XYZ file of C-alpha atoms in Angstrom:
643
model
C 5.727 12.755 -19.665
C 6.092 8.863 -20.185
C 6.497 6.237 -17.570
C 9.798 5.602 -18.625
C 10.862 9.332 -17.987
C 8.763 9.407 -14.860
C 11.080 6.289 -13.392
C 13.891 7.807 -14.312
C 13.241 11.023 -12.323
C 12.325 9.103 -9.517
C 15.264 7.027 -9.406
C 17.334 10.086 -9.868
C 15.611 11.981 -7.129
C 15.590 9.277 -4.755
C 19.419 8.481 -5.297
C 19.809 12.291 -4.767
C 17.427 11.529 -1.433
C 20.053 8.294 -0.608
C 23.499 10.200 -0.718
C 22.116 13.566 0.640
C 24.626 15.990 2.468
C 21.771 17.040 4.366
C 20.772 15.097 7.456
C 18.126 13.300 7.566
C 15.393 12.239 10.271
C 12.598 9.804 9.926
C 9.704 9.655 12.231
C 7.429 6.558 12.395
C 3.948 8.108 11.672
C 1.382 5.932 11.372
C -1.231 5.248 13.496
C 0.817 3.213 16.196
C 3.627 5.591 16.091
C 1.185 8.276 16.719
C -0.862 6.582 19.833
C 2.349 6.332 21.457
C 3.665 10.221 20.965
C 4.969 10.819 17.633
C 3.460 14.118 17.250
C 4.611 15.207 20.295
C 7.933 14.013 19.069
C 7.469 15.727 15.038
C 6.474 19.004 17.209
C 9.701 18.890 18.810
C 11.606 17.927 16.090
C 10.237 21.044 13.977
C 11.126 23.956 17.415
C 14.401 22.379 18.212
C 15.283 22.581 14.182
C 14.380 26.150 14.158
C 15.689 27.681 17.102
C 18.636 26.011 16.225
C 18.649 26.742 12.468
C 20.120 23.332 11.424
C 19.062 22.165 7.966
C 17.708 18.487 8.255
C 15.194 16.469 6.036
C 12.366 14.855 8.198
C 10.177 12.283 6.606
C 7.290 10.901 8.116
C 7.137 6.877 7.476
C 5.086 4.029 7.734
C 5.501 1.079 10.539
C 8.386 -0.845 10.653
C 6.400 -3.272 13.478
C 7.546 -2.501 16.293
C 5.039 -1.400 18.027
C 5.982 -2.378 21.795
C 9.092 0.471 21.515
C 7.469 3.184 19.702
C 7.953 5.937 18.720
C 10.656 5.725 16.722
C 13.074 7.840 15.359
C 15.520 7.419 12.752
C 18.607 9.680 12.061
C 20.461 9.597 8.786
C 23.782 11.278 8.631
C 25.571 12.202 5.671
C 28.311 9.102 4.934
C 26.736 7.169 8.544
C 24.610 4.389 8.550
C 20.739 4.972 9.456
C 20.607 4.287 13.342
C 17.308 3.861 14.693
C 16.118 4.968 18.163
C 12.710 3.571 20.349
C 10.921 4.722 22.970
C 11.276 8.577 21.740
C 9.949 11.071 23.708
C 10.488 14.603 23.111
C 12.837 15.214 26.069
C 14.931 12.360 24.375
C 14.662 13.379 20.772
C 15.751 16.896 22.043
C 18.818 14.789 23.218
C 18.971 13.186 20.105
C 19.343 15.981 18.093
C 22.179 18.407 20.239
C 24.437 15.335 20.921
C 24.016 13.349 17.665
C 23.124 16.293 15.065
C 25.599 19.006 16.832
C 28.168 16.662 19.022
C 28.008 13.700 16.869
C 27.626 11.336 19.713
C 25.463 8.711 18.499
C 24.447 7.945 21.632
C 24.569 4.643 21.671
C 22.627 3.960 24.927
C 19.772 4.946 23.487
C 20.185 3.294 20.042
C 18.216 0.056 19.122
C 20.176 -0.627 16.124
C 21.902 0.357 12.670
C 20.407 -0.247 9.157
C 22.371 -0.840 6.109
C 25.843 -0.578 5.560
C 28.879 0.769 8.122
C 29.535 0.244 11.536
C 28.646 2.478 15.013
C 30.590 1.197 18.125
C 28.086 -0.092 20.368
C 25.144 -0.512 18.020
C 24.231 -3.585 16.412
C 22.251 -4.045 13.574
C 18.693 -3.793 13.711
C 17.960 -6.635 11.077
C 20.666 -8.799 12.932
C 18.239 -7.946 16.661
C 16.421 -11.347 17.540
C 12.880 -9.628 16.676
C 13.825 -8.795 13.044
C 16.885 -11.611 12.460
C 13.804 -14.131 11.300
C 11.837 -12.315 9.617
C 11.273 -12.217 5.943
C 9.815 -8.181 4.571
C 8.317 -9.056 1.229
C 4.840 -7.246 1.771
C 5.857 -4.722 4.715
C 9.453 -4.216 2.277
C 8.747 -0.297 1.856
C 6.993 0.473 5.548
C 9.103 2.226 7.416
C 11.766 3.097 4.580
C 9.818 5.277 2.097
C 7.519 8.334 2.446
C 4.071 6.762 2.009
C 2.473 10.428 0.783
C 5.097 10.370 -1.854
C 4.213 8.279 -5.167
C 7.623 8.557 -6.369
C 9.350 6.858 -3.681
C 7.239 3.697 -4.563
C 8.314 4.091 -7.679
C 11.807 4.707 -7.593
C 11.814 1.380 -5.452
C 10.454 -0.538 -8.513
C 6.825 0.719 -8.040
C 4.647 -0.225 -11.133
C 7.035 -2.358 -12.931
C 4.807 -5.294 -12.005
C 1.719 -3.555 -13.608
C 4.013 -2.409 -16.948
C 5.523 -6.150 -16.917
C 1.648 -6.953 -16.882
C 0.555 -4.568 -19.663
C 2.952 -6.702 -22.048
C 1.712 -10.030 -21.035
C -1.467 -12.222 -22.266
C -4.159 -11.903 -19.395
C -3.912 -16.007 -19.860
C 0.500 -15.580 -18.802
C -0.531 -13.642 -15.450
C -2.957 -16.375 -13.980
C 0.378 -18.908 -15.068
C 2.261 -16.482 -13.078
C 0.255 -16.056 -9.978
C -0.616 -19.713 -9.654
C 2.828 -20.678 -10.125
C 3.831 -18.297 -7.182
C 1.668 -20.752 -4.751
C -0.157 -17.351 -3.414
C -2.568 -18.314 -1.713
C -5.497 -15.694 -0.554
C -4.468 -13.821 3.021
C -7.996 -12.791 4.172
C -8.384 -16.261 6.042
C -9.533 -18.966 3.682
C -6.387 -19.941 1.902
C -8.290 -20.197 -2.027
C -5.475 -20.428 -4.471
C -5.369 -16.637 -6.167
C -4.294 -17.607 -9.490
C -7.471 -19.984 -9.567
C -9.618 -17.743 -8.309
C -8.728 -15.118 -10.805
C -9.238 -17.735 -13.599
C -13.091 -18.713 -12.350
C -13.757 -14.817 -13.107
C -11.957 -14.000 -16.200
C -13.652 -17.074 -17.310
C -17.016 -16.083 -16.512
C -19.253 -14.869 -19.284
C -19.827 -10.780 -19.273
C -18.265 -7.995 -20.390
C -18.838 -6.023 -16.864
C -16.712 -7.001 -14.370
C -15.174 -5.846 -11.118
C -12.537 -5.922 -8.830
C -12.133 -5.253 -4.545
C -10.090 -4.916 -2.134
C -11.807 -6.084 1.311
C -9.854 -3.910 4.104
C -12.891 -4.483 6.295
C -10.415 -5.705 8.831
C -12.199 -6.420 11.941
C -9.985 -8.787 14.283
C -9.500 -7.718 17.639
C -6.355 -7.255 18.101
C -5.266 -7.111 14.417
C -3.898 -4.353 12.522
C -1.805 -5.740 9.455
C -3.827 -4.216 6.457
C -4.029 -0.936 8.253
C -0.370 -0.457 8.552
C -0.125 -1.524 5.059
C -1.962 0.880 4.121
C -0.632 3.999 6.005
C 3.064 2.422 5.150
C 2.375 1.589 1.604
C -0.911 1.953 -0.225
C 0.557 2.351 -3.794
C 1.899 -1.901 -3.603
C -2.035 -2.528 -2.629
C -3.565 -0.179 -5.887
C -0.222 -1.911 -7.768
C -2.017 -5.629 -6.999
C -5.343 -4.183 -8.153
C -4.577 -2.953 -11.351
C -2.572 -6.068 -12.183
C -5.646 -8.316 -11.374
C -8.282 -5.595 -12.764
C -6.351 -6.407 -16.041
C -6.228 -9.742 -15.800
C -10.069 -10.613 -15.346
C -10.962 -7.754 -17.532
C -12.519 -5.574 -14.920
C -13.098 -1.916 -15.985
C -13.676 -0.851 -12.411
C -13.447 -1.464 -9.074
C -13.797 -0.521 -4.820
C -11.663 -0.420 -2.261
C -13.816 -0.894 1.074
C -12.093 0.083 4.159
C -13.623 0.704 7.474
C -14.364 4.310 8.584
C -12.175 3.385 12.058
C -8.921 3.659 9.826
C -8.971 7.654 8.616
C -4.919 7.674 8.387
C -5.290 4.837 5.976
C -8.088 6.211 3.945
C -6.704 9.906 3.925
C -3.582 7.734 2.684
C -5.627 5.848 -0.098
C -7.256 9.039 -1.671
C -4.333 11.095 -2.143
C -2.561 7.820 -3.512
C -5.154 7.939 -6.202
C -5.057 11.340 -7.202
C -1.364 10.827 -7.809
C -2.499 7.340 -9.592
C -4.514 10.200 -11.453
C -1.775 12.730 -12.324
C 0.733 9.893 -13.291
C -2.276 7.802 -15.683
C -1.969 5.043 -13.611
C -5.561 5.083 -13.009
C -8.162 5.888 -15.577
C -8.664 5.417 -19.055
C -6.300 3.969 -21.225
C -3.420 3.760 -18.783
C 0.152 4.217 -19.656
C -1.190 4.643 -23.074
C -2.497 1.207 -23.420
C -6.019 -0.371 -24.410
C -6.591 -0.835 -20.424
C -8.801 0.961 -18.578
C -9.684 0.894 -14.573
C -11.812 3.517 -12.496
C -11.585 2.796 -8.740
C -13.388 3.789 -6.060
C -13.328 4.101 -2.105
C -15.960 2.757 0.084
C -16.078 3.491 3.476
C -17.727 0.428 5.489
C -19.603 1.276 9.100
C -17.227 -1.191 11.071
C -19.538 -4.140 11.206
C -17.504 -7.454 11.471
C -19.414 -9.338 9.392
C -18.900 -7.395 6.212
C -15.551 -8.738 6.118
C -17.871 -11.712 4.510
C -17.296 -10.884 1.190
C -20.947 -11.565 -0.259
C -22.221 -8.863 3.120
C -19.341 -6.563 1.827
C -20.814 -6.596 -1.820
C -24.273 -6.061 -0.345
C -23.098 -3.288 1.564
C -21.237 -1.297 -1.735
C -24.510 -1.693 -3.091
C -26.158 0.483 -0.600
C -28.233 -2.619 0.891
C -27.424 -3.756 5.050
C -24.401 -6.271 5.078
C -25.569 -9.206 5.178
C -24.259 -12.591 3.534
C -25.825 -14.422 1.065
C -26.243 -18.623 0.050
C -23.237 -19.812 -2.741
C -23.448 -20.861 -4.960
C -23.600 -18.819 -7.192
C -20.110 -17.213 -6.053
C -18.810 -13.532 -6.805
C -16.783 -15.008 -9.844
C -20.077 -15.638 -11.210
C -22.306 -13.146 -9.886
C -21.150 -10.590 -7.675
C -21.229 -6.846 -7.180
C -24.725 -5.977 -8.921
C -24.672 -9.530 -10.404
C -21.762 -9.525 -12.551
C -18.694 -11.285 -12.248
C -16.559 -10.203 -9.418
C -13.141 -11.000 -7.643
C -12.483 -9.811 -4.418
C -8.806 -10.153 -2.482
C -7.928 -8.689 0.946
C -5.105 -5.855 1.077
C -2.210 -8.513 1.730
C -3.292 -10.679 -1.384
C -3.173 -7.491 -3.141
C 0.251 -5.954 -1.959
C 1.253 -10.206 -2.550
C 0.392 -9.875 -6.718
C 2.425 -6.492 -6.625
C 5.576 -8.182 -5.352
C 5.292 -11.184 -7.442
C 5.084 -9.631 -11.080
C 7.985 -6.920 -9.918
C 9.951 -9.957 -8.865
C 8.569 -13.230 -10.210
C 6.837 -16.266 -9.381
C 10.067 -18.530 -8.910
C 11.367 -16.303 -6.201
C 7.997 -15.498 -4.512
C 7.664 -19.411 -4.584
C 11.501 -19.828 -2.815
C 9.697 -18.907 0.479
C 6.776 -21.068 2.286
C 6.274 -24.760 2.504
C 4.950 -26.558 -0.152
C 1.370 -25.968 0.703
C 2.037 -21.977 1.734
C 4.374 -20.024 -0.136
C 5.825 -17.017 0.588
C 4.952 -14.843 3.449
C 2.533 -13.793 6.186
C 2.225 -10.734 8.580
C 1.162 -11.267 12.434
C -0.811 -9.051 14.613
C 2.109 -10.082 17.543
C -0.393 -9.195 20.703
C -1.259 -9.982 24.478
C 0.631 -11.250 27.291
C 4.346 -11.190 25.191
C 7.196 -8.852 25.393
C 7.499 -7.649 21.995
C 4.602 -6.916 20.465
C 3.991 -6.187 16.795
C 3.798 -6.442 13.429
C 6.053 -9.309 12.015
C 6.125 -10.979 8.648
C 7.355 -14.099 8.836
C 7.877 -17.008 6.025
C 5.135 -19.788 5.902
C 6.489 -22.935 8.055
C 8.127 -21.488 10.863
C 7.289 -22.527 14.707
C 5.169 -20.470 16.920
C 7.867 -20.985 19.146
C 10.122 -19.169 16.863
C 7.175 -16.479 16.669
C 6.513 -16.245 20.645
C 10.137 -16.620 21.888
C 12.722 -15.695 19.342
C 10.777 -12.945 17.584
C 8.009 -12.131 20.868
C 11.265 -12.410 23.267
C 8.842 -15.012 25.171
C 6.273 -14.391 27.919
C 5.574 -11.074 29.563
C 7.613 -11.124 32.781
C 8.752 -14.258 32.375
C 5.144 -15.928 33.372
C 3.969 -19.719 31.695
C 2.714 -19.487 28.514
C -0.197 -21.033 28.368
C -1.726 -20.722 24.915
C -2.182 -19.031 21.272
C -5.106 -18.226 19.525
C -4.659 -17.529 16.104
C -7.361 -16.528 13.506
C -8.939 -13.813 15.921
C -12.289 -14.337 17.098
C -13.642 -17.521 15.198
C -10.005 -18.832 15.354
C -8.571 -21.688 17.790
C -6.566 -21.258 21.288
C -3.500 -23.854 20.714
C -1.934 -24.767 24.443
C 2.096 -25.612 24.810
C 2.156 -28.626 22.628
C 1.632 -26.914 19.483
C 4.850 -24.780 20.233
C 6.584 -26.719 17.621
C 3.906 -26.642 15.487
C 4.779 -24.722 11.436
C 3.119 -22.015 11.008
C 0.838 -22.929 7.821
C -2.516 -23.272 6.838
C -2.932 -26.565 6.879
C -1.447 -27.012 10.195
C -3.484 -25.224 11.782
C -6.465 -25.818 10.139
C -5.342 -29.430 11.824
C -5.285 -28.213 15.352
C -8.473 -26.807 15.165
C -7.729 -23.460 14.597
C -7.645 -21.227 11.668
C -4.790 -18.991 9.648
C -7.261 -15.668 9.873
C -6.631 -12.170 8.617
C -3.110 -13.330 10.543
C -4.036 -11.801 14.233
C -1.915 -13.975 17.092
C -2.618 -13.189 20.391
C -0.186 -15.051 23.042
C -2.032 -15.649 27.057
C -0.561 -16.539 29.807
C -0.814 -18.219 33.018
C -3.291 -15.727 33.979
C -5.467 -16.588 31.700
C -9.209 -18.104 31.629
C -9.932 -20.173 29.080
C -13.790 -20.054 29.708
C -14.018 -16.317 30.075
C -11.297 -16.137 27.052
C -13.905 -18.590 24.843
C -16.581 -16.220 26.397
C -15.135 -13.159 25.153
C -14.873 -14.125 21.997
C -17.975 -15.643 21.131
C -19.904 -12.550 22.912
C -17.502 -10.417 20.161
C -18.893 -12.769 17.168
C -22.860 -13.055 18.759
C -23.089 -9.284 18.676
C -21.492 -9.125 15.089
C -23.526 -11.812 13.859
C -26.189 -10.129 11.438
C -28.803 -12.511 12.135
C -29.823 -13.348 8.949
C -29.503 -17.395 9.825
C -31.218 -19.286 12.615
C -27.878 -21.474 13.220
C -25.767 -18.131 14.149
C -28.028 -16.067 15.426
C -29.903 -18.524 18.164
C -26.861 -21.137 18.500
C -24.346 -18.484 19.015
C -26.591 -17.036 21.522
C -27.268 -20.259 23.673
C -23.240 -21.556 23.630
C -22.789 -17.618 24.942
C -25.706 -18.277 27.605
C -23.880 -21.544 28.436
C -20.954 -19.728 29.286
C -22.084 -17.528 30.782
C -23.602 -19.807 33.370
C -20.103 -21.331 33.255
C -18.307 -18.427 34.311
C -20.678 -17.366 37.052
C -20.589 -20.580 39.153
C -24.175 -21.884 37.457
C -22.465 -24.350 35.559
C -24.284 -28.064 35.851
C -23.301 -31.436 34.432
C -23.638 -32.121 30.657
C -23.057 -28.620 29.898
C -19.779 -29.093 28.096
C -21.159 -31.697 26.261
C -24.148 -29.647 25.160
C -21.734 -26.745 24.472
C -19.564 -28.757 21.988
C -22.781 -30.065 20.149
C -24.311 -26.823 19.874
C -21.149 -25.760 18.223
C -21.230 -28.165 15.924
C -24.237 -27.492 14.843
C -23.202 -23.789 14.039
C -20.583 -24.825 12.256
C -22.574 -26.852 10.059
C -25.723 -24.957 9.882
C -24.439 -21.402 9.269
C -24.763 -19.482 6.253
C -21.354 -17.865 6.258
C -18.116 -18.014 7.742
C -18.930 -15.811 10.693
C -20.782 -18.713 11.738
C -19.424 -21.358 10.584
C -15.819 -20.248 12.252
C -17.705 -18.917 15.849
C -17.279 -21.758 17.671
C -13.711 -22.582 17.402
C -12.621 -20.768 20.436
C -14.663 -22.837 22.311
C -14.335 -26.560 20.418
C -10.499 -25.932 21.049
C -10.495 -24.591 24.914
C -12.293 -27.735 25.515
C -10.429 -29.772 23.314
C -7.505 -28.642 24.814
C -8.277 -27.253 28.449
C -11.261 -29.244 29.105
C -10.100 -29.533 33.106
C -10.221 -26.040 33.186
C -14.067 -25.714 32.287
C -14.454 -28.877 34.994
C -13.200 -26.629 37.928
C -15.763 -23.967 36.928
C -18.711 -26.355 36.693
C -17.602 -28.746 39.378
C -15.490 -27.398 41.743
C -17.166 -23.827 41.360
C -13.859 -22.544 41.124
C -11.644 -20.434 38.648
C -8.005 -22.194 38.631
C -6.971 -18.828 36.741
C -8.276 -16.365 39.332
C -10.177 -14.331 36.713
C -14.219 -15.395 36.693
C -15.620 -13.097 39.651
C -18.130 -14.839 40.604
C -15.925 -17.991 41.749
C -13.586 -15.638 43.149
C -12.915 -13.939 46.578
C -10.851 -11.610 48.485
C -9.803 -12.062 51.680
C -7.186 -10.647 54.271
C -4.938 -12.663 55.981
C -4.793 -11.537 59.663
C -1.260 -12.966 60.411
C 0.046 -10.812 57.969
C -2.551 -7.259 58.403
C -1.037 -4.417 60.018
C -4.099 -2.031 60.443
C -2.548 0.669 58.348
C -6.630 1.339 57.265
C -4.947 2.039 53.179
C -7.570 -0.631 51.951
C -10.181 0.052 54.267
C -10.179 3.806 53.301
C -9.751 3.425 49.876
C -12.870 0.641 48.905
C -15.249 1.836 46.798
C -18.216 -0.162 48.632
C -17.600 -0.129 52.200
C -16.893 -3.663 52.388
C -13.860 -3.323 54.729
C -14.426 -3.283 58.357
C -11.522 -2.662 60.654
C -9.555 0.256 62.746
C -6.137 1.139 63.278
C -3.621 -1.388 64.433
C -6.828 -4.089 64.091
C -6.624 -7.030 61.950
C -9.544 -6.021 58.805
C -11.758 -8.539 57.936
C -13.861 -8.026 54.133
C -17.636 -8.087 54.527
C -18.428 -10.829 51.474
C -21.533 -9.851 51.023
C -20.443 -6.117 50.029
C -17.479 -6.963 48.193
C -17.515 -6.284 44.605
C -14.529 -7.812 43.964
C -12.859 -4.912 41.953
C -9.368 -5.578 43.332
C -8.927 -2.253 44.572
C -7.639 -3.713 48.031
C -5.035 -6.020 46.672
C -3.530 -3.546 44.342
C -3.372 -0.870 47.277
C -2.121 -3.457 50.321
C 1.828 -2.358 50.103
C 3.862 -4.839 48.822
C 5.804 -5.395 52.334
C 2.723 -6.631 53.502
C 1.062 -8.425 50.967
C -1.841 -9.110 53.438
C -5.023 -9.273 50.696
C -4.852 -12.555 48.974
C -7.222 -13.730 46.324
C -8.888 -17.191 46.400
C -11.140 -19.047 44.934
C -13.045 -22.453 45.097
C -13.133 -23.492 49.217
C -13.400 -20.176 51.496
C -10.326 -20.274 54.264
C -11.277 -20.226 57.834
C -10.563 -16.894 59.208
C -12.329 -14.617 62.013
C -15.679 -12.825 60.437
C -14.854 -9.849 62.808
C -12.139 -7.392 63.310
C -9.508 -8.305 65.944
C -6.873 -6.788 67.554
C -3.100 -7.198 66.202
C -1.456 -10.381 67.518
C -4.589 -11.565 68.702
C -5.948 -13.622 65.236
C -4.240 -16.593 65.534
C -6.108 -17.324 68.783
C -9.637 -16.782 67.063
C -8.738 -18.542 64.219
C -11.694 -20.877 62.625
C -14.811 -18.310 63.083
C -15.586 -18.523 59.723
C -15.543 -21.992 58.097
């Protein structure tokens, strides 16, 4: 069967699929759907079906991105619009199903919103809501609207028309194309794709390769691994079109071991690939020919480096090497190689289905086109977003984020993940571009965004991050594996009240020295949580060193707990419940915390009923209250024992 037939049966089928007379129910199954229940949800789906014997198509999709209301649960009826439902449990999709399915009641209570065309009273449109109404789906189009198992879906949504639009074009044309698209590489550096395509089809040698790095490490990120459970074929589509284009006969696709859903996905998208000669020799009957391969990485942060991730394929430890020379030149066993993360990749697929002109409509002039978020931390609505270049973080945090969790100060944004920047309010306003942030001090990353509030330390945040990037560092250089370990030592003294004058200052030249000295970008990024929590919170790191005290309430060693005897009752709850004995009191007597036992864990604060609200947390100057237990009533006579 040729291409052209296989489209048209796909088309056909998934028109069939569109105007069905059977209803139809679509589960968000990918790895965020299923932390938060989904199976629990498909299990319930599948009884309630049967013991009802109602005939109903259920599909299990990709991510749509929002993740903060998961699961969700989409029901198509025949002639309705799709309505989409959050926060699915089984009790509720039980619901779902007798009053919607049987009663036709909508319910519109429990309804998030409508997709597509037509009208439900009482339930607005999901794309209209204020956390999709900005956003732009270019790369995350298919996730969460077509089966990901099922090749033809892809295809019948104009799947592989880049790569046959390709296979008629002059390897020379497709560089034109990409570099006139202003794509610009999504795994964190920004190179210009188009260029970097052209340093390796330029490079002498018939042997050549092609990867995809899906080593994605971030804390707190997850944008290539939905990708990939929502929509591997647009991320195999990218390959083959640059595979093609640089002359590369084979190639890998290294993915972490921590992402099985997306790997199971992967395979059985290639043995389709496979079945369809989309993959092999001489596809779609042409002179091209592409073998490609899945590597499973161990999970180590560094090979996300793509000279460690090379060394790693090639059975060696992961460990970066000097450029030049750079993969385009010698790569993957020496020959020439071009590697591009899984958004760069589903990016090409987009742009030769579509065109360079339209890919090029979205962006700023610097950064076209789109980018997906990791939307994390102390924010309502967290997520996956994809957003057009040059848009605000504001825009990101409060239109899209629906602002600060519980309505507390936002205090920052680090962006980049670990070796990215912390940006405080006054870069609210700031576009959302590379070069922007590269001017804050901070970095456009894999795209992982996670939003802090008020409750936040900025030394123990810098601290946390650089203790991630120390352990991941592979040691290979002096600057990264010694510097990284003396800013963390720094901090660490910081944090735990041994702070002394001058450490700030040798903190930020110490960084600066592992940003110059390092051999890769593990290093040379590392410090940048730090340089920009000084840069921008530098009072906050004077407290700690001067003042021994934690504005933020977080470092424990500058903290304490203490209970205020005008407001304790006796009622023993924390006394009874702390784990080391530090509470010293009796019934209807005012309880007093033995300092030296406390291990500040908290558990008396969270237990102290709210009416009450008699543990309070301090730090900095100790209050003057009695050392001893004292009757009820009786405390504000002894006030002042302990000073």
């Amino acid at each position: 069967m040729s291409f052209a037939d296989i489209q048209k049966r796909a088309i056909a089928e998934w028109e069939t699929l569109q105007h069905s007379q059977t209803p139809r129910i679509l589960v968000g199954a990918a790895t965020c759907g299923r932390a938060a229940g989904a199976e629990a949800v498909l299990a319930t789906i599948d009884r309630e079906l049967r013991q009802r014997n109602i005939d109903v198509i259920v599909t299990h999709v990709g991510c749509i991105g929002l993740c903060y209301i998961e699961p969700l649960v989409d029901i198509i009826k025949p002639g309705r619009p799709r309505i989409c439902y959050g926060n699915v449990t089984p009790e509720i999709v039980a619901q779902l199903i007798e009053d919607y399915l049987v009663k036709d009641n909508p319910r519109p209570d429990l309804a998030l919103g409508t997709i597509g065309d037509g009208v439900v009273d009482g339930i607005p449109n999901l794309f209209q809501l204020p956390v999709l109404k900005s956003q732009v789906r270019i790369i995350l189009r298919h996730c969460g609207f077509i089966d990901p198992t099922n090749i033809d879906h892809y295809i019948a949504c104009g799947g592989y028309g880049g790569l046959l639009k390709a296979l008629g074009m002059k390897p020379e044309e497709i560089i034109e194309e990409i570099k006139r698209s202003g794509l610009r590489g999504r795994g964190g550096a920004g190179f210009p794709t188009g260029q970097k395509w052209d340093f390796c089809r330029k490079s002498p040698g018939e042997e050549k390769y092609i990867i995809c790095n899906a080593d994605e490490g971030d804390p707190g990120a997850f944008m290539n691994r939905s990708l990939l459970e929502g929509d591997p074929h647009s991320v195999l589509e990218g390959m083959l079109v640059g595979a093609y284009t640089i002359g590369a006969k084979e190639g890998y696709i290294y993915c972490r071991a921590e992402y099985p859903l997306a790997l199971e996905r992967l395979r059985l998208a290639l043995r389709q690939m496979e079945e369809y000669k989309l993959v092999g020799d001489n596809i779609l009957d042409s002179d091209f020919s592409f073998h490609l391969k899945i590597k499973e990485g161990a999970g180590a942060f560094v090979c996300g480096e793509e000279t460690a991730l090379m060394a790693s394929i090639e059975g060696k430890r992961g460990m970066p090497r000097s450029r030049p020379p750079f993969p385009a030149v010698s790569g993957l066993w020496g020959k020439p190689t071009n590697i591009n993360n899984v958004e760069t990749w589903a990016s090409v697929a987009a742009i030769m289905q579509q065109g360079a002109n339209w890919y090029a409509g979205y962006g700023t002039e610097g950064s076209k086109g789109t980018k997906t978020f990791s939307l994390v931390g102390k924010v309502e609505r967290t997520g996956l977003i994809e957003v057009p270049f040059g848009i605000t973080m504001r825009q990101i945090i409060y239109e899209i984020g629906g602002g600060v969790l519980k309505g507390k100060r936002f205090k920052g944004v680090q962006t980049g993940g670990p070796s990215g920047g912390c940006l405080p309010p006054d870069f609210l306003d700031t576009p959302v571009d590379y070069d922007s942030l590269t001017s804050a001090g901070s970095i456009m990353g894999s795209g992982g965004m996670i939003v802090m509030d008020e409750n936040i330390c900025m030394v123990d945040l810098a601290r946390f991050f650089l203790s991630f990037v120390q352990l991941e560092s592979c040691g290979k250089c002096i600057p990264c594996r010694w510097g990284t370990k003396q800013m963390l030592d720094i901090l660490e003294d910081i944090a735990n009240g041994r702070g002394r004058p001058g450490d700030i200052e040798l903190l930020q030249e110490l960084a600066e020295s592992v940003k110059d000295g390092s051999l890769c970008g593990l290093g040379q990024t590392a410090p940048n949580p730090v340089l920009t929590s000084i840069r921008y919170f530098r009072d906050e790191y004077k407290a700690h060193i001067e003042e021994k005290r934690c504005p933020a309430l977080v470092c424990n060693a500058l903290i304490s707990y203490y209970i205020d005897p005008e407001k304790c009752q006796g009622c023993m709850i924390c006394l009874r419940s702390c784990p080391a004995g530090a509470i010293k009191g009796g019934k209807r007597v005012v309880h007093v915390i033995d300092q030296g036992k406390c291990t500040k864990c908290g558990t008396c604060m969270s237990l102290c009923p709210p009416r009450f609200g008699a543990v309070v947390k301090t730090t900095g100057e100790r209050p003057a209250i009695p050392e001893e237990p004292v009757p009820i009533g009786s405390a504000s006579e002894t006030r002042g024992g302990q000073q």
